[in-house]
Amino acid sequence: MRAERGIAATGDDLTAGERASRALEGPAADSHRDAPGGSPTAPPWKALWVLAAGLAIIVLDGTIVSVAMPTIIDSIGISLTDAQWVTSLYNIVLAALLLPLGKLGDEKGRKALFLIGIVVFMAGSGLAALSGAAAPLLASRTVQAIGAAMIMPSTLSIVSASFRGRDRAAAFGVWGAVMSGAAALGPLLGGIFTETIGWRWIFLVNIPVGIVIVALGLKFVPHTGGASALPGASDPTGASRRRGRGPLSFLDVPGTVLASLGAALFVFGLIEGNTYGWWSPTAPFSVAGIEWPTGWAVSVTPVALFVGAALIVAFVVVERLRGARHKAVTLDMRLFSIPSFSWGNLTAGAVSAGEFALVFVLPLYLVNTVGLSTIRAGLVLMAMALGAMVSGALARKLAAALGAARVVQLGLLLEIIGVAISVTIMKPSMSPLWFAGTLIIYGVGLGLASAQLTSLVLGRVPVAQSGEGSATQSTVRQLGSALGAAISGTALSVALGRIVPGLLSAIPGMPAAAVSGLVDSLRGSAGGSVATVAAQGGHGQLGELGPRVAEVMAQGFSRAAQWSMGIAAAMLVLGLIGSLMVRRAAQRG
């Protein structure tokens, strides 16, 4: 019966909010589930792999560039600020456009948006590979982000609209496993390309892959949304019949502007807080000729966060008002009456925050403290990706036996255990194999949680609104990723400032005047100065103290990384609480 209703198996009965989602969906969506004559439509498994490939290239591009940045800086002579924007701009533009482009796919066709997005992404990748200066590289990253914002919600909404029952749970599992695994593979592939065939190939490789995706997508990906939707399916409120439906009637200009600017400013604040200062300015900020000097009392970061949050609140208010008046909306706020959607999004954001906190800290720790090469550090991190992919594929069977909510909780518990073990064994002399073992535990949990979170969040969302729901989840994940990296980076910096001075001062004969400079260099280089001091040995400015200072700096960075990893664990605990609330809401219903 559950499969006939088009609901992913979760092991829970329908709640009041989920019954409301059925009312939103209406009879048209039920008829969409079966082919004429009453026989179920065959699930498009080939399309799933095409969509997963499209998702993989854009997720990889969010993390693959960071490893290559030192080489890119030397190659085309860009500044450190420009280098930071190469990564940040991609994430900011992506977060800003997910909601409006997800709505566009619902209205005009998701397959078309997906394929156009792949083409746009390929064009941006080609421009990035040809860039010889900061301006064209930043422009190309913007083009890539626009393409990615078309692709990400389209992939998930097509899966949501094309699969039913247990097949939908399995498809969501593949999507979630690719989402979590690709992010972890990025640093490894970035290191391999950079050290072998050159950094430009981290962009160029997207072109042949994209051509294959487009060719297969034209053949296998089904049409959903837009003109392919059944009458009434994309307009559950019937508002268009009351106001007349023109070609641009789906546009929600105020909502689009508020959502885009709000998400962009908020993500900017989260990403750039460490660069420009969380309160007092630590570096000058300039954009389009507008200067924000360090002499001002407040940095640009809290202003961006406050204005971004205010715009997001205004977006919610405007969407509620427009919905009450039966006007077009970017996001139907009634979706949040579905408990699994609202609490599931909180959990998804926390899982993404925890993952990207680890992805931010661990490469720094493995390279600068343990002394691994970029490729070897990537291989250690690959253990996390392998665990996520394997468990993501197995999550469907567990969900059939335990329910999606319990599988998410099991996954989060394994993630927390993996992080806890990692924290206890972190030290400069740690074996990479032991650490890879802890990351396998974490990766298995990540795969279980991510795979079934998608089913949990979108399982009750009406098919006609799957683009809105998918874009909302993707936006939440994007905000969680930025939040995780920002908080873990801040925790790392604060911990270095509190731990390392005491350790250095305890070295016999250590000049007091040198301590602050060493701490500043350690924080400014994110641990890179450890290798510099170690390479000087006893012949640098510190003389015979050099080797001991390098050893102590490595110890201090390891301890600071432990605090930062603890923050990641706290985010995962928050996600676990969210998953418990999903189940409690279901039981109350």
CSV table of N, CA and C in Angstrom, one decimal, residues 110-164:
chain,number,residue,atom,x,y,z
A,110,ARG,N,12.6,19.5,-16.1
A,110,ARG,CA,13.8,19.2,-15.4
A,110,ARG,C,14.9,18.6,-16.2
A,111,LYS,N,14.5,17.8,-17.2
A,111,LYS,CA,15.6,17.2,-18.1
A,111,LYS,C,16.3,18.3,-18.9
A,112,ALA,N,15.5,19.2,-19.4
A,112,ALA,CA,16.1,20.3,-20.2
A,112,ALA,C,17.0,21.2,-19.4
A,113,LEU,N,16.6,21.5,-18.1
A,113,LEU,CA,17.5,22.3,-17.2
A,113,LEU,C,18.7,21.5,-16.9
A,114,PHE,N,18.6,20.2,-16.7
A,114,PHE,CA,19.8,19.4,-16.3
A,114,PHE,C,20.8,19.4,-17.5
A,115,LEU,N,20.3,19.2,-18.7
A,115,LEU,CA,21.2,19.1,-19.9
A,115,LEU,C,21.8,20.5,-20.2
A,116,ILE,N,21.0,21.5,-20.1
A,116,ILE,CA,21.6,22.9,-20.2
A,116,ILE,C,22.6,23.2,-19.2
A,117,GLY,N,22.4,22.7,-17.9
A,117,GLY,CA,23.3,22.9,-16.9
A,117,GLY,C,24.6,22.2,-17.1
A,118,ILE,N,24.6,21.0,-17.7
A,118,ILE,CA,25.8,20.3,-18.0
A,118,ILE,C,26.6,21.1,-19.1
A,119,VAL,N,25.9,21.6,-20.1
A,119,VAL,CA,26.6,22.4,-21.1
A,119,VAL,C,27.2,23.6,-20.6
A,120,VAL,N,26.5,24.4,-19.7
A,120,VAL,CA,27.0,25.6,-19.1
A,120,VAL,C,28.2,25.2,-18.2
A,121,PHE,N,28.1,24.1,-17.5
A,121,PHE,CA,29.2,23.7,-16.6
A,121,PHE,C,30.5,23.4,-17.4
A,122,MET,N,30.3,22.7,-18.5
A,122,MET,CA,31.4,22.4,-19.4
A,122,MET,C,32.1,23.7,-20.0
A,123,ALA,N,31.2,24.7,-20.3
A,123,ALA,CA,31.8,25.9,-20.9
A,123,ALA,C,32.6,26.6,-19.8
A,124,GLY,N,32.1,26.7,-18.6
A,124,GLY,CA,32.8,27.3,-17.5
A,124,GLY,C,34.1,26.5,-17.2
A,125,SER,N,34.1,25.2,-17.3
A,125,SER,CA,35.3,24.4,-17.1
A,125,SER,C,36.4,24.7,-18.1
A,126,GLY,N,35.9,24.8,-19.4
A,126,GLY,CA,36.9,25.1,-20.4
A,126,GLY,C,37.5,26.5,-20.3
A,127,LEU,N,36.7,27.5,-19.9
A,127,LEU,CA,37.2,28.8,-19.6
A,127,LEU,C,38.2,28.8,-18.5
A,128,ALA,N,37.9,28.0,-17.4
A,128,ALA,CA,38.8,28.0,-16.2
A,128,ALA,C,40.1,27.4,-16.6
A,129,ALA,N,40.1,26.3,-17.5
A,129,ALA,CA,41.4,25.7,-17.8
A,129,ALA,C,42.2,26.6,-18.7
A,130,LEU,N,41.6,27.5,-19.4
A,130,LEU,CA,42.4,28.4,-20.3
A,130,LEU,C,42.8,29.7,-19.6
A,131,SER,N,42.3,29.9,-18.4
A,131,SER,CA,42.6,31.2,-17.7
A,131,SER,C,44.0,31.4,-17.4
A,132,GLY,N,44.5,32.6,-17.6
A,132,GLY,CA,45.9,33.0,-17.3
A,132,GLY,C,46.0,34.1,-16.3
A,133,ALA,N,44.8,34.5,-15.7
A,133,ALA,CA,44.8,35.6,-14.8
A,133,ALA,C,43.6,35.4,-13.8
A,134,ALA,N,43.6,36.3,-12.8
A,134,ALA,CA,42.5,36.1,-11.8
A,134,ALA,C,41.1,36.4,-12.3
A,135,ALA,N,41.0,37.5,-13.1
A,135,ALA,CA,39.6,37.9,-13.6
A,135,ALA,C,38.9,36.8,-14.4
A,136,PRO,N,39.6,36.2,-15.5
A,136,PRO,CA,38.9,35.2,-16.2
A,136,PRO,C,38.7,33.9,-15.4
A,137,LEU,N,39.6,33.6,-14.5
A,137,LEU,CA,39.4,32.4,-13.7
A,137,LEU,C,38.2,32.6,-12.8
A,138,LEU,N,38.0,33.7,-12.2
A,138,LEU,CA,36.8,34.0,-11.3
A,138,LEU,C,35.6,34.0,-12.1
A,139,ALA,N,35.6,34.6,-13.3
A,139,ALA,CA,34.4,34.6,-14.2
A,139,ALA,C,34.0,33.2,-14.6
A,140,SER,N,35.0,32.4,-14.9
A,140,SER,CA,34.7,31.0,-15.3
A,140,SER,C,34.2,30.2,-14.1
A,141,ARG,N,34.6,30.5,-12.9
A,141,ARG,CA,34.1,29.8,-11.7
A,141,ARG,C,32.6,30.2,-11.5
A,142,THR,N,32.3,31.4,-11.8
A,142,THR,CA,30.9,31.8,-11.8
A,142,THR,C,30.0,31.1,-12.8
A,143,VAL,N,30.5,30.9,-14.0
A,143,VAL,CA,29.8,30.2,-15.0
A,143,VAL,C,29.6,28.7,-14.6
A,144,GLN,N,30.7,28.1,-14.0
A,144,GLN,CA,30.5,26.8,-13.5
A,144,GLN,C,29.5,26.7,-12.4
A,145,ALA,N,29.4,27.6,-11.5
A,145,ALA,CA,28.4,27.6,-10.4
A,145,ALA,C,27.0,27.7,-11.0
A,146,ILE,N,26.8,28.5,-12.0
A,146,ILE,CA,25.5,28.7,-12.6
A,146,ILE,C,25.0,27.3,-13.2
A,147,GLY,N,26.0,26.6,-13.9
A,147,GLY,CA,25.6,25.3,-14.4
A,147,GLY,C,25.4,24.3,-13.3
A,148,ALA,N,26.2,24.4,-12.2
A,148,ALA,CA,26.0,23.4,-11.1
A,148,ALA,C,24.6,23.7,-10.4
A,149,ALA,N,24.2,24.9,-10.3
A,149,ALA,CA,22.9,25.2,-9.7
A,149,ALA,C,21.7,24.7,-10.6
A,150,MET,N,21.9,24.6,-11.9
A,150,MET,CA,20.9,23.9,-12.7
A,150,MET,C,20.9,22.4,-12.5
A,151,ILE,N,22.1,21.9,-12.3
A,151,ILE,CA,22.2,20.4,-12.3
A,151,ILE,C,21.8,19.8,-11.0
A,152,MET,N,22.2,20.4,-9.9
A,152,MET,CA,22.0,19.7,-8.6
A,152,MET,C,20.5,19.5,-8.3
A,153,PRO,N,19.6,20.5,-8.3
A,153,PRO,CA,18.2,20.2,-7.9
A,153,PRO,C,17.5,19.4,-9.0
A,154,SER,N,18.0,19.5,-10.3
A,154,SER,CA,17.4,18.7,-11.3
A,154,SER,C,17.6,17.2,-11.1
A,155,THR,N,18.8,16.8,-10.8
A,155,THR,CA,19.1,15.4,-10.6
A,155,THR,C,18.2,14.8,-9.5
A,156,LEU,N,18.1,15.5,-8.4
A,156,LEU,CA,17.3,14.9,-7.3
A,156,LEU,C,15.8,15.0,-7.6
A,157,SER,N,15.3,16.0,-8.2
A,157,SER,CA,13.9,16.1,-8.5
A,157,SER,C,13.5,15.1,-9.6
A,158,ILE,N,14.4,14.8,-10.5
A,158,ILE,CA,14.0,13.8,-11.5
A,158,ILE,C,14.0,12.4,-10.9
A,159,VAL,N,14.9,12.1,-10.0
A,159,VAL,CA,14.9,10.9,-9.2
A,159,VAL,C,13.6,10.8,-8.4
A,160,SER,N,13.2,11.9,-7.7
A,160,SER,CA,12.0,11.9,-6.9
A,160,SER,C,10.8,11.6,-7.7
A,161,ALA,N,10.7,12.2,-8.9
A,161,ALA,CA,9.6,12.1,-9.8
A,161,ALA,C,9.5,10.8,-10.6
A,162,SER,N,10.6,10.1,-10.7
A,162,SER,CA,10.7,8.9,-11.6
A,162,SER,C,10.7,7.6,-10.9
A,163,PHE,N,11.0,7.6,-9.6
A,163,PHE,CA,11.0,6.3,-8.8
A,163,PHE,C,10.0,6.3,-7.8
A,164,ARG,N,9.5,5.1,-7.4
A,164,ARG,CA,8.5,4.9,-6.4
A,164,ARG,C,8.8,3.8,-5.5
